[in-house]
Short mmCIF file of C-alpha atoms in Angstrom, two decimals:
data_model
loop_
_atom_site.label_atom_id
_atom_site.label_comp_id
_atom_site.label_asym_id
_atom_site.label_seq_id
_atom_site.Cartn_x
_atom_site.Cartn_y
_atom_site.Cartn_z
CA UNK W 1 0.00 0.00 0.00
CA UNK W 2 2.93 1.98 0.18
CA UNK W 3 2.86 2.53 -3.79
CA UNK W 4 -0.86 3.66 -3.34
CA UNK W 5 -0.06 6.46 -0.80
CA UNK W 6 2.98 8.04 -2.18
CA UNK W 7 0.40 7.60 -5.80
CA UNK W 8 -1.95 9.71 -3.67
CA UNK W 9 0.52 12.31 -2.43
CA UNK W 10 2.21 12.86 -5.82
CA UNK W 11 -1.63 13.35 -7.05
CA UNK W 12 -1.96 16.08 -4.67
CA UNK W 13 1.06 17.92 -5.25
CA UNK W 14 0.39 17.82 -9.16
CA UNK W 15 -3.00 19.02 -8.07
CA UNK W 16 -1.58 21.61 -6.17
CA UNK W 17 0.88 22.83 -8.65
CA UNK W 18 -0.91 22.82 -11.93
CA UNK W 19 -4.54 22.65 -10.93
CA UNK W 20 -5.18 18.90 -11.74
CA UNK W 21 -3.96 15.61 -11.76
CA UNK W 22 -5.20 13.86 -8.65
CA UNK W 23 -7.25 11.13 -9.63
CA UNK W 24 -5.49 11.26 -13.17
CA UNK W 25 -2.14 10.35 -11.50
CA UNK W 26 -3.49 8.00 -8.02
CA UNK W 27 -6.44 6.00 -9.69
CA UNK W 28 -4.70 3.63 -11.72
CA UNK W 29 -2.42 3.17 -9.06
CA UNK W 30 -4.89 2.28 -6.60
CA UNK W 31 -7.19 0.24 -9.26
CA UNK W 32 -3.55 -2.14 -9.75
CA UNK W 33 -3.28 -2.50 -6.09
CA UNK W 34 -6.98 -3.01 -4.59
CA UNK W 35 -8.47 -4.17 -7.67
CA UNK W 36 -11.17 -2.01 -10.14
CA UNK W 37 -14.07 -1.50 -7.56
CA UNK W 38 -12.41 -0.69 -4.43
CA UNK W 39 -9.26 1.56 -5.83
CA UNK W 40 -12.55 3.45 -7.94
CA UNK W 41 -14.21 3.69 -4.31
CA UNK W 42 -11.27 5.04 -2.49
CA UNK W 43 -10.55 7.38 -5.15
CA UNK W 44 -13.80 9.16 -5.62
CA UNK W 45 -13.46 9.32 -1.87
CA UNK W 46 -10.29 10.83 -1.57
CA UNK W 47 -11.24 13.41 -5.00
CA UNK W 48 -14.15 14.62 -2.73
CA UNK W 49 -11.53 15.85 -0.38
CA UNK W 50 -9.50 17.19 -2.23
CA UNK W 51 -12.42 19.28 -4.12
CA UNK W 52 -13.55 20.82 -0.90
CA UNK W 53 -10.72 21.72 0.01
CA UNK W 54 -10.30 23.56 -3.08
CA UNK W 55 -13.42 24.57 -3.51
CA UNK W 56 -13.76 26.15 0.05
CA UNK W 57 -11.91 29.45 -0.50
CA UNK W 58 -12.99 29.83 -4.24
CA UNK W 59 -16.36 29.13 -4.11
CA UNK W 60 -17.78 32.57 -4.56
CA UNK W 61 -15.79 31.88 -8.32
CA UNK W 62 -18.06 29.11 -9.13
CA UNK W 63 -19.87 29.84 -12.64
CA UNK W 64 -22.67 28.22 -11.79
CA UNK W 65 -24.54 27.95 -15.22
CA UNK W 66 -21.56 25.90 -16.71
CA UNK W 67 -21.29 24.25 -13.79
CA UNK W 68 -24.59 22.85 -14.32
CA UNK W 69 -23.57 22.52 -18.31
CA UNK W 70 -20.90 20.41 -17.24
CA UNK W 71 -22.60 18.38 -13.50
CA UNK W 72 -26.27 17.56 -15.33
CA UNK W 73 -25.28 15.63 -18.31
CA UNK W 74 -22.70 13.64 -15.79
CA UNK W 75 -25.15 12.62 -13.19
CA UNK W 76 -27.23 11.22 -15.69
CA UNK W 77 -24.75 8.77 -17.38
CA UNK W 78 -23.62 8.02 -13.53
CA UNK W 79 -26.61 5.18 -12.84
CA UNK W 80 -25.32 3.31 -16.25
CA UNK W 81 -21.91 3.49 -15.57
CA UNK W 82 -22.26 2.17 -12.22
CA UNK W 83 -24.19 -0.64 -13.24
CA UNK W 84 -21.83 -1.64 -15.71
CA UNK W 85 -18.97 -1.38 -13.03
CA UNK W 86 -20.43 -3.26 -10.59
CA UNK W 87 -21.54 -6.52 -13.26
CA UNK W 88 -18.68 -5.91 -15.55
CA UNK W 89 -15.67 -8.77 -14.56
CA UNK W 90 -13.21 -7.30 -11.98
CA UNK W 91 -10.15 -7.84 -14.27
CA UNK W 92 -11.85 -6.13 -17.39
CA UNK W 93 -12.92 -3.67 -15.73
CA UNK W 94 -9.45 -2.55 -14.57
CA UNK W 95 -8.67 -3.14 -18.32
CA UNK W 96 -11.08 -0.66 -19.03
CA UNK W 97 -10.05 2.13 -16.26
CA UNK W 98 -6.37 1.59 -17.45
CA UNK W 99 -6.74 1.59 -21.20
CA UNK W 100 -9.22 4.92 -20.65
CA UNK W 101 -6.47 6.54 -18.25
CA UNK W 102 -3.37 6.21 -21.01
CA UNK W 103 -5.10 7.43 -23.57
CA UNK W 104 -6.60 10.58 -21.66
CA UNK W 105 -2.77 10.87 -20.20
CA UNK W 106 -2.03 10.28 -24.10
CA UNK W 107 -4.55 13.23 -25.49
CA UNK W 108 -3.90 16.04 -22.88
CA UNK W 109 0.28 15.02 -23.60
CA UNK W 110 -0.29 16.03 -27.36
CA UNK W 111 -2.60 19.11 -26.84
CA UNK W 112 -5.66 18.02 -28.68
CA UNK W 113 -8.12 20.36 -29.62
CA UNK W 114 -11.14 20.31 -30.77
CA UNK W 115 -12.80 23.95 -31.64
CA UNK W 116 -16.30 22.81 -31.96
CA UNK W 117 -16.70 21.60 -29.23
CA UNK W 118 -16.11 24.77 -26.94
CA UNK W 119 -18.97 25.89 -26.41
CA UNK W 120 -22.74 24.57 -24.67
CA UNK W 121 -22.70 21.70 -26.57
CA UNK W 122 -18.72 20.92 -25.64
CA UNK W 123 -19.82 21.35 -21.55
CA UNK W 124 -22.32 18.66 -22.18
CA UNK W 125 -20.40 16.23 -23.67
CA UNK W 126 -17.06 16.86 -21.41
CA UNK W 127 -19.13 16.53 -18.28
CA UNK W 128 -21.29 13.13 -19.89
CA UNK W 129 -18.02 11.93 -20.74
CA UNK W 130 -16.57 13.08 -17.37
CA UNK W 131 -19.31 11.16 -15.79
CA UNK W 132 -18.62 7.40 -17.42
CA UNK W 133 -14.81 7.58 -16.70
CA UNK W 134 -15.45 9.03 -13.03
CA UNK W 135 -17.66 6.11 -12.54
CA UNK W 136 -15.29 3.57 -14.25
CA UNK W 137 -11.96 4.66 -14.12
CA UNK W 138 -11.94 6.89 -10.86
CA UNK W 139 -11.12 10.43 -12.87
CA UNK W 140 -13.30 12.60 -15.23
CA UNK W 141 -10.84 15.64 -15.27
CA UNK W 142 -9.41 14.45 -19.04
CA UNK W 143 -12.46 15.45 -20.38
CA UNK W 144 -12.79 18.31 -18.94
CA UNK W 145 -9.56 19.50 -18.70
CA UNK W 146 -9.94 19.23 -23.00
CA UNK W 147 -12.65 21.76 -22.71
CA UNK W 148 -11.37 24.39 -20.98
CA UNK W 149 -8.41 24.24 -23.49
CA UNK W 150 -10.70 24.64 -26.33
CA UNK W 151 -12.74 27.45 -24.36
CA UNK W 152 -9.65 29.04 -23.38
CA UNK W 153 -9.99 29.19 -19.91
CA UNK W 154 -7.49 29.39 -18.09
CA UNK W 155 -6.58 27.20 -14.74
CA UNK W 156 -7.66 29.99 -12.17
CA UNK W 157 -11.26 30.19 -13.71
CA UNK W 158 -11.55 26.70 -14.19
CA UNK W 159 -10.53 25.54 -10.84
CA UNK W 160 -13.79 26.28 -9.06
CA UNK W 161 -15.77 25.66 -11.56
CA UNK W 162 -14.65 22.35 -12.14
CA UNK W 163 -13.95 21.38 -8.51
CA UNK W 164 -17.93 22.39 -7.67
CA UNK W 165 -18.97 19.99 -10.81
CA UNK W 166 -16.56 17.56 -9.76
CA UNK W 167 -17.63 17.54 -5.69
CA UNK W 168 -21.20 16.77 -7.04
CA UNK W 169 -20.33 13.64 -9.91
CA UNK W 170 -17.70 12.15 -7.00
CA UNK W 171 -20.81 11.90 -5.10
CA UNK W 172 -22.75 10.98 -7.18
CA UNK W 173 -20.60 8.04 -7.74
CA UNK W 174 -20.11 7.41 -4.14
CA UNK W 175 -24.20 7.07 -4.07
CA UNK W 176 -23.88 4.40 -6.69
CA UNK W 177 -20.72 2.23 -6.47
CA UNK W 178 -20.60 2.45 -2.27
CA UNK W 179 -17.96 3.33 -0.57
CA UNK W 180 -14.81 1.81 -0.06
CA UNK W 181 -13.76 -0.30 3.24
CA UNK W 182 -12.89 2.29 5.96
CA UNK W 183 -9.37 0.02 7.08
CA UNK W 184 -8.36 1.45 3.08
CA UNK W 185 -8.89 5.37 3.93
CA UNK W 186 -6.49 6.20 6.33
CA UNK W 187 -2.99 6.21 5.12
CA UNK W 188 -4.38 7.41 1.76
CA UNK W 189 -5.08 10.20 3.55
CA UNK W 190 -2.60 10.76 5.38
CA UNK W 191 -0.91 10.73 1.89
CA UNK W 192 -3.18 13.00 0.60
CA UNK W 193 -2.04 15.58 2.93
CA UNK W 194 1.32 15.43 2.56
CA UNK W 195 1.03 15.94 -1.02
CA UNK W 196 -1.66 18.68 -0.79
CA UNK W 197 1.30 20.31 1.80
CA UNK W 198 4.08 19.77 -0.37
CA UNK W 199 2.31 21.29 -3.03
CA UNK W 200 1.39 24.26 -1.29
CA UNK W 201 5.09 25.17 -0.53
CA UNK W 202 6.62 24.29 -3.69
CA UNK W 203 3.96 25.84 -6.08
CA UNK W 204 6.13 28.56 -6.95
CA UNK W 205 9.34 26.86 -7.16
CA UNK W 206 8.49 24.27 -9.44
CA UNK W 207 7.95 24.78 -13.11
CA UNK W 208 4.45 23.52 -14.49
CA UNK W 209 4.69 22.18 -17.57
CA UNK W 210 7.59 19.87 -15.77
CA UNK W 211 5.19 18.74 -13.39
CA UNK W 212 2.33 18.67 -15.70
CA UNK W 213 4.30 15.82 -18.16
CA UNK W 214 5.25 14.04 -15.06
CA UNK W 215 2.37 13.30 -14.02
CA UNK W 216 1.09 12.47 -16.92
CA UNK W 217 3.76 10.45 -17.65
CA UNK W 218 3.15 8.63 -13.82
CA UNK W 219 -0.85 8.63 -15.22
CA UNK W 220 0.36 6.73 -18.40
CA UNK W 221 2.75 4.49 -16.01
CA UNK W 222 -0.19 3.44 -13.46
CA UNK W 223 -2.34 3.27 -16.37
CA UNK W 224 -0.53 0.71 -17.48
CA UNK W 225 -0.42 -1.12 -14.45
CA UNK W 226 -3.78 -1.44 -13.79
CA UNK W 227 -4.40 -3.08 -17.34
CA UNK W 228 -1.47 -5.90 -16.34
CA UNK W 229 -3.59 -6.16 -12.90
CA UNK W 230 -6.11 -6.72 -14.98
CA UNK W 231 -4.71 -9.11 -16.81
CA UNK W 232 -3.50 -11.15 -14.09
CA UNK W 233 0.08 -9.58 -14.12
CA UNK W 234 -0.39 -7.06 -11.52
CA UNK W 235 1.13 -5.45 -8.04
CA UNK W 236 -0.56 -8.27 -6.12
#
């Protein structure tokens, strides 16, 4: 479990930093070490932390009509997803979370943009598709993060925004999957902390596009181990 908290506390700091990576860079970690449901459980535990934490001083920032763009379209593909995590098979569904978290490490690493799709109609998809992966891959930021690129928003409009949206879907997905045994929570969060305080004191010492590839690059690394726990070659 020791891979799972430092997973957790370099999530934080990334968070910190650049304004996401959390669940982009812990999930897959903690999907290859406690299998699909419960590392999804613990993460969309640990991502409701960290939003209101965020979210606390900022909230006054919160856009609330794209918020709703972005939360609606999510909490109704939440129900479906759910169900399909909880029948799909245990190893193919870390398959799934893994293969979706490479290639969203994959498309935010090459800058991908799509022009339509910044607008109303962009918010609904990136918060339907936000929704699914939440639900079965433990992070829905990809998505997002895509649109405010396209939108041009930059991190310190997004950030409240997103973290309101985000607070609601993570709970949403709580409400569906369950949440994860309590014995799992602790030293994640302990992690968690660490991470968010590391963060905080070397925000403006570190560069962030340097932390923004490595975490994608750990993203595309745990992403990768979660499909061989998957397929039966995992962490154990």
């Amino acid at each position: 479990m020791v891979l799972g908290v430092a997973a957790v506390a370099a999530g934080a700091l990334a968070q910190a930093v650049t304004g996401f990576g959390f669940a982009l860079v812990c999930a897959p970690f903690l999907v290859a070490l406690l299998g699909a449901l419960n590392g999804i459980r613990l993460t969309l535990v640990l991502s409701a932390a960290v939003d209101l934490v965020i979210l606390a001083p900022e909230a006054r920032r919160v856009e609330g009509a794209t918020g709703l763009l972005l939360a609606l379209p999510a909490l109704a593909v939440v129900p479906p997803a759910a169900w399909v995590a909880r029948h799909l098979d245990t190893g193919l569904l870390a398959v799934v979370a893994g293969s979706l978290i490479v290639t969203a490490a994959a498309v935010l690493a090459a800058g991908w943009r799509v022009e339509r799709l910044s607008g109303r109609l962009g918010a609904l998809c990136a918060g339907a598709v936000a929704g699914v992966m939440n639900t079965v891959a433990g992070t829905g930021g990809p998505s997002m993060a895509m649109w405010a690129a396209n939108a041009g928003w930059p991190v310190a409009r997004a950030r409240p925004t997103f973290q309101a949206a985000f607070l609601v879907i993570n709970l949403a997905g709580l409400a569906t999957l369950g949440l994860p045994p309590l014995h799992l929570v602790g030293l994640p969060l302990l992690g968690l902390a660490a991470g968010a305080a590391a963060g905080a004191i070397l925000a403006r010492r570190l560069p962030e596009p340097a932390v923004r590839r490595a975490a994608l690059a750990l993203a595309a690394v745990g992403g990768a181990a979660a499909i061989a726990r998957g397929l039966g070659l995992g962490l154990g």
